[in-house]
Amino acid sequence: MDLEKAYDKIYRYAYFRVKNTAVAEDITQETFLRFFAKNGTFHEYDMKYLYTIARNLCIDEYRRVKPEELPEEGSEAEAAVDFPEDSIMVREALERLTDEDREILLLRYVNDEPVGTICKALGISRFTLYRKIKNAEEELKKNLKEDE
Amino acid sequence: MKLSVDRITKQYKNKIAVDRISFDLTEGVTGLLGANGAGKTTLMRMMSGILTPTSGEISADGIPVQAENYRALLGYLPQDFGYYPEFTAKEFLEYFAALKGIERKRAKEKTKELLELVGLSDVAGKKIKTYSGGMKQRVGIAQALLNDPKILILDEPTAGLDPKERVRFRSLIEELGKDSIVLLSTHIVSDIEHIADRIIMMKDGALVWQGRQSDVEGDLEEFYLKRYE
Amino acid sequence: MMDRELKNRLADSFHAPEPEKKESFIKNLRPREIGIPEMVLTQIPYIRLPIWLFSLLIVAVAIGGSILGMEDTEFQITILMPFTAAITVLETHRSKRSGMSELEMATRFSLRSVIFARLLILGIVSGIVLAIASPVIAASFGRSTVHTAIRILIPYLITMIISLIIERSPLGRTHGYASFAVAGLSLSVTAWAYNCAPLITAGYEEFVSVWGLPTVIILLALTITEQWRTVKTVEAFA
């Protein structure tokens, strides 16, 4: 896998945790720098390491600045994006999920990561992950139904 | 990634081993066919940076074959190789991981993973000298994969493998070809028949045919033999 | 399982604003640099056990002999040290002997740096052995440390230089253990002079006290030159 794809995935992951483009991009770059400080080459196999590094950086960021103190953003940056009508509904449904459920759905269905990678990144067993994926899906579907 | 071989020639005193060969490779499996002595090994050695061509250039996305950065991308399995007699398979792989610049902790993980992949986990702690030919060859293949190479050059990789091992090896190569450049030489057509996207045929140091396997009409073996008439 | 439509909608909802510095960042991203010291350290575990044991033996002989006041101690060290030189040279073509060189040439750190690292490690080990043995012997037998070190070094360096030259020659390629013959020769000459030719021994003493230091410096320079040549030719692939 090429670095650009990996960059996009890590950036997307970080963005939906910190909800700020500049911070997300800083975290992404720091993730890669830390990875390459220890490794010579990058391969798909390494995604789990990248997520682990990025995840810890996001947690540190969370501890350092409370999310509500981060500069309100989104309105401007996101206004530029033309969202399909029904995806707004999904967005709202997602907002009502827990952070962890959102994280799992993002990793599994948007970044298309294999289960093994996610387990390593989150430090949980396969069994636990399957259960969590199922829960997150059910929650999401329930939220969507309520909206309709 | 594009691996380009540009008018490569290797001349020994009174013999031209490789004669002005050019081709480009991208991700996917390429089979290099030719009889023994056709110059396949010489060509692959030059592509692995261990033999200097008399003339011509080899580079990957502009990185010349002589550069450390090229070798960082490379996995190479020579036709024949030895090992320090005291080495176990695990030690052998960890040794090469160190030479490939892989950090120790990761090297251990990767070694374990690869030993599993080539089915040698249960004998990982045994000395290589107690191995059969096929087992030794599998250690060699694992060695080539340590650094997740973007360029994988395998010289007669199926030599010494039994039929079952061959089948397993083929599916492994097919998988690796998905995001790496894989070049493998053989004189057994069936080794590459179903897995190579591209075929390069060599005879007496020269390139006699190159193209997609799908361009070959009819049986590959027959097509191959015809080139050598 | 999640249906395809919902999956697509999910992907749309997780749309993040485009990152801005992606391209320039990736372009400048370089794999980890590994310096010479780290490279050398990774090779230490691969120096063979007999070499460590032999070095320890020399140190033991030096210390033991000095404690017991055995007059022959310095002579013993002088004839043993050339064998460490022989082992060192042996190490430079261990790869070829074991059929590993082709593999080692295709790795990120090529065979050249492997051989360089091994020569450096063995050089340092010999240096340490000498740094322990010389003062111990000198103190026990009331001689000068520098003088003792020089007398031990001269045959060691000469053995190293000749072995390196032979090892690269066609003769050395067919006779893998030629360096031991050189060390053996050095042993014979030293032993003969020590036991049977007191005049030569006395002359050598005289020579060392006047010309010892410059000789060692010249021999050291020659050793490094020859080692460098070996490192350079080690990847010559026929």
Coordinates of C-alpha atoms in Angstrom, one line a residue, chain C residues 6-168:
Chain C
L6 CA -25.4 1.8 4.4
K7 CA -21.7 1.3 4.1
N8 CA -21.5 3.9 1.3
R9 CA -23.6 6.3 3.3
L10 CA -21.3 5.8 6.2
A11 CA -18.2 6.5 4.0
D12 CA -19.8 9.7 2.9
S13 CA -20.6 10.8 6.4
F14 CA -17.0 10.3 7.5
H15 CA -15.8 12.7 4.9
A16 CA -13.0 14.8 6.4
P17 CA -11.8 18.1 4.8
E18 CA -8.8 17.5 2.6
P19 CA -5.5 17.5 4.3
E20 CA -3.3 20.3 3.1
K21 CA 0.3 19.3 3.6
K22 CA 0.1 15.7 2.5
E23 CA 2.1 15.8 -0.7
S24 CA 5.1 17.8 0.6
F25 CA 5.2 15.8 3.8
I26 CA 5.3 12.4 2.1
K27 CA 7.9 13.6 -0.4
N28 CA 10.2 14.5 2.5
L29 CA 9.6 11.4 4.5
R30 CA 12.7 9.4 4.7
P31 CA 13.2 5.9 6.1
R32 CA 15.2 5.7 9.3
E33 CA 18.8 6.4 9.0
I34 CA 21.0 3.9 10.6
G35 CA 24.5 5.2 11.6
I36 CA 27.7 3.2 11.6
P37 CA 27.7 2.7 15.4
E38 CA 24.3 1.1 15.3
M39 CA 25.3 -1.1 12.4
V40 CA 28.4 -2.2 14.2
L41 CA 26.5 -3.0 17.3
T42 CA 24.1 -5.2 15.4
Q43 CA 27.1 -7.3 14.2
I44 CA 28.5 -8.0 17.7
P45 CA 26.2 -11.0 18.4
Y46 CA 27.4 -12.6 15.1
I47 CA 31.1 -12.7 16.0
R48 CA 31.8 -16.3 16.7
L49 CA 32.2 -17.7 20.2
P50 CA 35.8 -19.1 19.6
I51 CA 37.0 -15.6 18.9
W52 CA 35.8 -14.3 22.3
L53 CA 37.2 -17.4 24.0
F54 CA 40.5 -17.0 22.3
S55 CA 40.7 -13.3 23.3
L56 CA 39.8 -14.3 26.9
L57 CA 42.5 -17.0 26.8
I58 CA 45.2 -14.4 25.9
V59 CA 44.1 -12.1 28.7
A60 CA 44.1 -15.1 31.1
V61 CA 47.6 -16.1 30.0
A62 CA 48.8 -12.5 30.5
I63 CA 47.3 -12.1 33.9
G64 CA 48.0 -15.7 35.1
G65 CA 51.6 -15.7 33.9
S66 CA 52.2 -12.3 35.5
I67 CA 50.8 -13.4 38.8
L68 CA 52.8 -16.6 38.8
G69 CA 55.9 -14.6 37.6
M70 CA 56.5 -16.8 34.6
E71 CA 59.3 -15.3 32.6
D72 CA 57.9 -16.6 29.3
T73 CA 54.6 -14.8 29.6
E74 CA 55.4 -12.0 27.1
F75 CA 56.8 -14.5 24.7
Q76 CA 53.6 -16.5 24.9
I77 CA 51.4 -13.4 24.3
T78 CA 53.6 -12.4 21.4
I79 CA 53.1 -15.8 19.6
L80 CA 49.4 -16.0 20.5
M81 CA 48.4 -12.5 19.2
P82 CA 49.1 -13.3 15.5
F83 CA 46.5 -16.0 15.7
T84 CA 43.9 -13.3 16.6
A85 CA 45.0 -11.6 13.4
A86 CA 44.5 -14.8 11.5
I87 CA 41.0 -15.3 13.0
T88 CA 40.2 -11.7 12.1
V89 CA 41.2 -12.3 8.4
L90 CA 39.3 -15.5 8.4
E91 CA 36.2 -13.5 9.4
T92 CA 36.4 -11.4 6.2
H93 CA 35.7 -14.4 4.0
R94 CA 33.4 -16.3 6.2
S95 CA 30.5 -15.1 4.2
K96 CA 31.9 -16.4 0.9
R97 CA 32.9 -19.6 2.6
S98 CA 29.4 -20.2 3.9
G99 CA 27.7 -19.1 0.6
M100 CA 26.1 -16.2 2.3
S101 CA 27.7 -13.4 0.3
E102 CA 25.2 -13.2 -2.4
L103 CA 22.4 -12.8 0.1
E104 CA 24.4 -10.3 2.1
M105 CA 25.2 -8.2 -0.9
A106 CA 21.5 -7.6 -1.7
T107 CA 20.5 -6.3 1.8
R108 CA 20.2 -2.7 2.7
F109 CA 23.5 -2.9 4.6
S110 CA 25.6 -4.6 2.1
L111 CA 28.3 -7.1 2.7
R112 CA 30.9 -4.4 2.6
S113 CA 29.5 -2.7 5.7
V114 CA 29.2 -6.1 7.4
I115 CA 32.9 -6.9 6.8
F116 CA 33.8 -3.3 7.8
A117 CA 31.8 -3.8 11.0
R118 CA 33.4 -7.1 11.8
L119 CA 37.0 -5.8 11.2
L120 CA 36.2 -2.9 13.4
I121 CA 34.8 -5.0 16.2
L122 CA 37.7 -7.5 16.1
G123 CA 40.2 -4.6 15.9
I124 CA 38.6 -3.1 19.1
V125 CA 38.7 -6.5 20.8
S126 CA 42.4 -7.0 20.0
G127 CA 43.0 -3.4 21.2
I128 CA 41.3 -4.2 24.5
V129 CA 43.3 -7.4 24.9
L130 CA 46.5 -5.6 24.2
A131 CA 45.5 -2.8 26.6
I132 CA 45.0 -5.3 29.4
A133 CA 47.9 -7.6 28.7
S134 CA 50.7 -5.0 28.1
P135 CA 50.5 -3.0 31.4
V136 CA 49.9 -6.2 33.4
I137 CA 53.0 -7.8 31.9
A138 CA 55.0 -4.6 32.1
A139 CA 54.2 -4.1 35.7
S140 CA 55.0 -7.6 36.8
F141 CA 58.3 -7.8 35.0
G142 CA 59.4 -4.3 35.5
R143 CA 59.3 -3.2 31.8
S144 CA 57.8 -0.3 30.0
T145 CA 54.2 -0.7 28.9
V146 CA 54.7 1.0 25.6
H147 CA 57.7 -1.2 24.9
T148 CA 55.8 -4.3 25.7
A149 CA 52.8 -3.3 23.6
I150 CA 55.1 -2.6 20.6
R151 CA 56.8 -5.9 20.8
I152 CA 53.5 -7.7 20.9
L153 CA 52.0 -5.5 18.1
I154 CA 54.7 -5.9 15.5
P155 CA 54.2 -9.6 14.7
Y156 CA 50.5 -9.2 15.1
L157 CA 50.3 -6.5 12.5
I158 CA 52.7 -8.2 10.1
T159 CA 50.6 -11.3 10.2
M160 CA 47.4 -9.3 9.6
I161 CA 48.9 -7.5 6.6
I162 CA 50.4 -10.6 4.9
S163 CA 47.2 -12.6 5.6
L164 CA 45.0 -9.9 4.1
I165 CA 47.1 -9.8 1.0
I166 CA 47.2 -13.6 0.6
E167 CA 43.5 -13.9 1.3
R168 CA 42.7 -11.6 -1.6

